[in-house]
Amino acid sequence: MKVSHEIMRMRSVRTRRHSKRSSIGSNIPDFAAAMVILVLVVFIPLLDLTILPIRWMLAREIINEYSRRLALCETFSKAYKTMQADPSLATRLLRLGGVESKDISLRLRISRVFITPRTDEHLFVYAPGRIPPAWLPGGEKSPCTYTLELTVDTLISPAILFSSKGVSVPGLTGPVPFRIGASHEWENLGRNPGTRAFYLNE
């Protein structure tokens, strides 16, 4: 009788130990699932939100440096040739990684300088040799300021892209479109000694 009682007691102890161990181990699958959700819902979107502004700032720095370089060209036509030369602006942005240029626009903004505050009057020129005589230095509209404006439409990709079926979310399933612009004052306002034309209009 004592032996059977002792056996029953040992079985009861083993049962309690077994149930205690299984209770602790049951939390492991829940923890793994929580970690997966944490990575997919929190960490990866945060990583994408961190990478996007970094790539935007690097692209903006390249575009700003390029616009300054173009504003130092001797003529307006040389500014266009410099932009398309190798390595072109599109190539430099592509080498940055995750930045694709879709459209690049270069123009010259001519603004009248008024002594007294008046309505802003300006003119945009998109090709060399198209500036009307009145807007040139010493013309009827002078004095004027001449600013070279460079605008680039880009697609900036996040660090990790999610696959989706028919649902497009910029920044998660695809790149984000950005329009980045930079401008610098045109430096050379002199005339070509050979043609007597202004360099900024050649």
Short mmCIF file of C-alpha atoms in Angstrom, two decimals:
data_model
loop_
_atom_site.label_atom_id
_atom_site.label_comp_id
_atom_site.label_asym_id
_atom_site.label_seq_id
_atom_site.Cartn_x
_atom_site.Cartn_y
_atom_site.Cartn_z
CA MET A 1 0.00 0.00 0.00
CA LYS A 2 2.85 2.33 0.89
CA VAL A 3 4.65 1.44 -2.35
CA SER A 4 1.64 2.27 -4.51
CA HIS A 5 1.15 5.52 -2.63
CA GLU A 6 4.79 6.45 -3.24
CA ILE A 7 4.44 5.66 -6.96
CA MET A 8 1.36 7.84 -7.23
CA ARG A 9 3.20 10.71 -5.51
CA MET A 10 6.16 10.45 -7.89
CA ARG A 11 3.86 10.45 -10.91
CA SER A 12 2.10 13.55 -9.57
CA VAL A 13 5.45 15.35 -9.16
CA ARG A 14 6.50 14.40 -12.70
CA THR A 15 3.19 15.62 -14.09
CA ARG A 16 3.58 19.01 -12.34
CA ARG A 17 7.15 19.38 -13.63
CA HIS A 18 6.10 18.48 -17.16
CA SER A 19 3.18 20.90 -17.13
CA LYS A 20 5.44 23.68 -15.79
CA ARG A 21 8.02 23.20 -18.57
CA SER A 22 5.42 23.14 -21.34
CA SER A 23 3.86 26.35 -20.03
CA ILE A 24 7.16 28.23 -20.32
CA GLY A 25 8.00 26.84 -23.75
CA SER A 26 4.67 27.85 -25.21
CA ASN A 27 5.74 31.50 -25.23
CA ILE A 28 8.52 30.91 -27.78
CA PRO A 29 6.27 30.73 -30.89
CA ASP A 30 4.43 33.86 -29.76
CA PHE A 31 7.72 35.69 -29.33
CA ALA A 32 8.93 34.63 -32.80
CA ALA A 33 5.71 35.85 -34.40
CA ALA A 34 5.96 39.15 -32.51
CA MET A 35 9.55 39.62 -33.73
CA VAL A 36 8.53 39.00 -37.35
CA ILE A 37 5.71 41.55 -37.08
CA LEU A 38 8.07 44.04 -35.40
CA VAL A 39 10.63 43.74 -38.20
CA LEU A 40 8.07 43.94 -41.04
CA VAL A 41 5.86 46.65 -39.58
CA VAL A 42 8.36 48.83 -37.67
CA PHE A 43 12.03 48.27 -38.55
CA ILE A 44 11.82 48.04 -42.36
CA PRO A 45 9.50 51.09 -42.78
CA LEU A 46 11.77 53.07 -40.43
CA LEU A 47 14.79 52.02 -42.49
CA ASP A 48 13.05 53.15 -45.68
CA LEU A 49 12.05 56.46 -44.10
CA THR A 50 15.68 56.98 -43.08
CA ILE A 51 17.21 56.10 -46.47
CA LEU A 52 14.86 58.27 -48.56
CA PRO A 53 15.86 61.66 -47.06
CA ILE A 54 19.55 60.68 -47.14
CA ARG A 55 19.37 59.87 -50.86
CA TRP A 56 17.36 63.05 -51.46
CA MET A 57 19.99 65.19 -49.73
CA LEU A 58 22.84 63.54 -51.67
CA ALA A 59 20.99 64.01 -54.97
CA ARG A 60 20.23 67.64 -54.11
CA GLU A 61 23.90 68.27 -53.33
CA ILE A 62 24.95 66.83 -56.71
CA ILE A 63 22.32 68.92 -58.55
CA ASN A 64 23.29 72.08 -56.65
CA GLU A 65 26.99 71.56 -57.43
CA TYR A 66 26.16 70.91 -61.07
CA SER A 67 24.07 74.08 -61.40
CA ARG A 68 26.95 76.12 -59.98
CA ARG A 69 29.30 74.49 -62.46
CA LEU A 70 26.96 75.30 -65.35
CA ALA A 71 26.59 78.93 -64.23
CA LEU A 72 30.36 79.33 -64.55
CA CYS A 73 30.39 78.27 -68.22
CA GLU A 74 31.46 80.83 -70.80
CA THR A 75 28.26 80.63 -72.89
CA PHE A 76 24.72 79.31 -72.48
CA SER A 77 25.32 76.70 -75.19
CA LYS A 78 28.42 75.43 -73.34
CA ALA A 79 26.27 75.00 -70.24
CA TYR A 80 24.03 72.62 -72.20
CA LYS A 81 27.04 70.72 -73.57
CA THR A 82 28.55 70.42 -70.11
CA MET A 83 25.30 69.00 -68.73
CA GLN A 84 25.20 66.32 -71.45
CA ALA A 85 28.93 65.49 -71.40
CA ASP A 86 30.29 62.34 -69.79
CA PRO A 87 29.76 61.89 -66.91
CA SER A 88 26.41 63.58 -67.39
CA LEU A 89 24.19 64.67 -64.53
CA ALA A 90 21.93 61.64 -65.11
CA THR A 91 24.96 59.33 -64.88
CA ARG A 92 26.15 60.87 -61.62
CA LEU A 93 22.70 60.50 -60.06
CA LEU A 94 22.48 56.88 -61.22
CA ARG A 95 25.88 56.10 -59.68
CA LEU A 96 24.58 57.45 -56.39
CA GLY A 97 22.34 54.39 -56.13
CA GLY A 98 18.58 54.36 -55.78
CA VAL A 99 18.18 57.66 -57.68
CA GLU A 100 16.90 57.72 -61.26
CA SER A 101 16.49 60.93 -63.26
CA LYS A 102 13.40 61.06 -65.48
CA ASP A 103 13.61 64.59 -66.87
CA ILE A 104 16.26 67.35 -66.71
CA SER A 105 15.36 70.95 -67.51
CA LEU A 106 17.75 73.89 -67.82
CA ARG A 107 16.59 77.48 -68.26
CA LEU A 108 17.75 81.03 -67.76
CA ARG A 109 15.54 83.27 -65.65
CA ILE A 110 15.86 86.98 -66.37
CA SER A 111 14.31 89.31 -63.79
CA ARG A 112 14.08 93.08 -63.90
CA VAL A 113 15.60 95.00 -61.01
CA PHE A 114 13.35 97.83 -59.87
CA ILE A 115 14.48 100.73 -57.72
CA THR A 116 10.99 101.07 -56.22
CA PRO A 117 8.83 98.03 -55.27
CA ARG A 118 6.71 96.99 -58.24
CA THR A 119 5.18 93.88 -59.75
CA ASP A 120 7.79 91.24 -60.55
CA GLU A 121 8.62 91.09 -64.25
CA HIS A 122 10.70 88.24 -65.58
CA LEU A 123 11.43 86.16 -68.66
CA PHE A 124 12.38 82.49 -69.07
CA VAL A 125 14.78 81.40 -71.83
CA TYR A 126 15.18 77.69 -72.61
CA ALA A 127 17.70 77.76 -75.47
CA PRO A 128 20.79 79.78 -76.45
CA GLY A 129 20.30 82.79 -78.73
CA ARG A 130 16.68 83.37 -77.69
CA ILE A 131 17.08 86.40 -75.40
CA PRO A 132 15.32 89.48 -76.83
CA PRO A 133 17.61 92.53 -77.18
CA ALA A 134 15.55 94.49 -74.64
CA TRP A 135 16.42 91.91 -71.93
CA LEU A 136 20.15 91.86 -72.59
CA PRO A 137 22.59 93.90 -70.45
CA GLY A 138 22.17 97.54 -71.40
CA GLY A 139 18.77 96.94 -73.05
CA GLU A 140 15.46 98.66 -72.44
CA LYS A 141 14.55 96.27 -69.59
CA SER A 142 17.91 96.57 -67.85
CA PRO A 143 19.13 96.37 -65.19
CA CYS A 144 18.32 92.66 -64.91
CA THR A 145 19.51 89.67 -62.95
CA TYR A 146 20.33 86.46 -64.81
CA THR A 147 19.85 83.19 -62.95
CA LEU A 148 20.50 79.70 -64.29
CA GLU A 149 17.86 77.26 -63.00
CA LEU A 150 18.32 73.50 -63.11
CA THR A 151 15.31 71.24 -62.41
CA VAL A 152 15.46 67.44 -62.23
CA ASP A 153 12.50 65.06 -61.90
CA THR A 154 13.77 62.01 -60.04
CA LEU A 155 12.57 58.66 -58.70
CA ILE A 156 14.18 57.83 -55.35
CA SER A 157 13.90 54.22 -54.19
CA PRO A 158 13.80 53.09 -50.55
CA ALA A 159 16.26 50.56 -49.14
CA ILE A 160 13.81 47.63 -49.30
CA LEU A 161 10.86 47.28 -51.66
CA PHE A 162 7.84 45.14 -50.77
CA SER A 163 6.15 43.10 -53.47
CA SER A 164 2.49 43.90 -54.01
CA LYS A 165 -0.33 42.74 -56.27
CA GLY A 166 -2.04 45.73 -57.81
CA VAL A 167 -1.41 48.01 -54.81
CA SER A 168 1.21 50.73 -55.19
CA VAL A 169 2.47 52.59 -52.12
CA PRO A 170 5.34 55.02 -52.86
CA GLY A 171 8.15 54.44 -50.42
CA LEU A 172 7.16 50.83 -49.67
CA THR A 173 6.29 49.08 -52.95
CA GLY A 174 7.91 51.55 -55.34
CA PRO A 175 10.13 54.64 -55.66
CA VAL A 176 9.00 58.09 -54.60
CA PRO A 177 8.91 60.91 -57.22
CA PHE A 178 10.76 64.10 -56.29
CA ARG A 179 11.38 67.33 -58.19
CA ILE A 180 14.73 68.79 -57.15
CA GLY A 181 15.82 72.24 -58.28
CA ALA A 182 18.87 74.45 -57.87
CA SER A 183 19.80 77.89 -59.16
CA HIS A 184 22.87 80.09 -59.41
CA GLU A 185 23.56 83.56 -60.77
CA TRP A 186 25.03 83.59 -64.28
CA GLU A 187 28.58 84.87 -63.97
CA ASN A 188 29.68 85.95 -67.44
CA LEU A 189 27.87 89.11 -68.61
CA GLY A 190 30.56 90.19 -71.06
CA ARG A 191 30.61 90.24 -74.87
CA ASN A 192 32.41 87.96 -77.30
CA PRO A 193 35.19 90.09 -78.89
CA GLY A 194 34.79 88.27 -82.19
CA THR A 195 30.99 88.33 -82.61
CA ARG A 196 30.20 91.24 -80.24
CA ALA A 197 27.30 89.10 -78.90
CA PHE A 198 26.75 88.60 -75.19
CA TYR A 199 28.15 85.30 -73.93
CA LEU A 200 24.95 84.48 -72.06
CA ASN A 201 23.01 84.56 -75.36
CA GLU A 202 25.41 82.37 -77.35
#
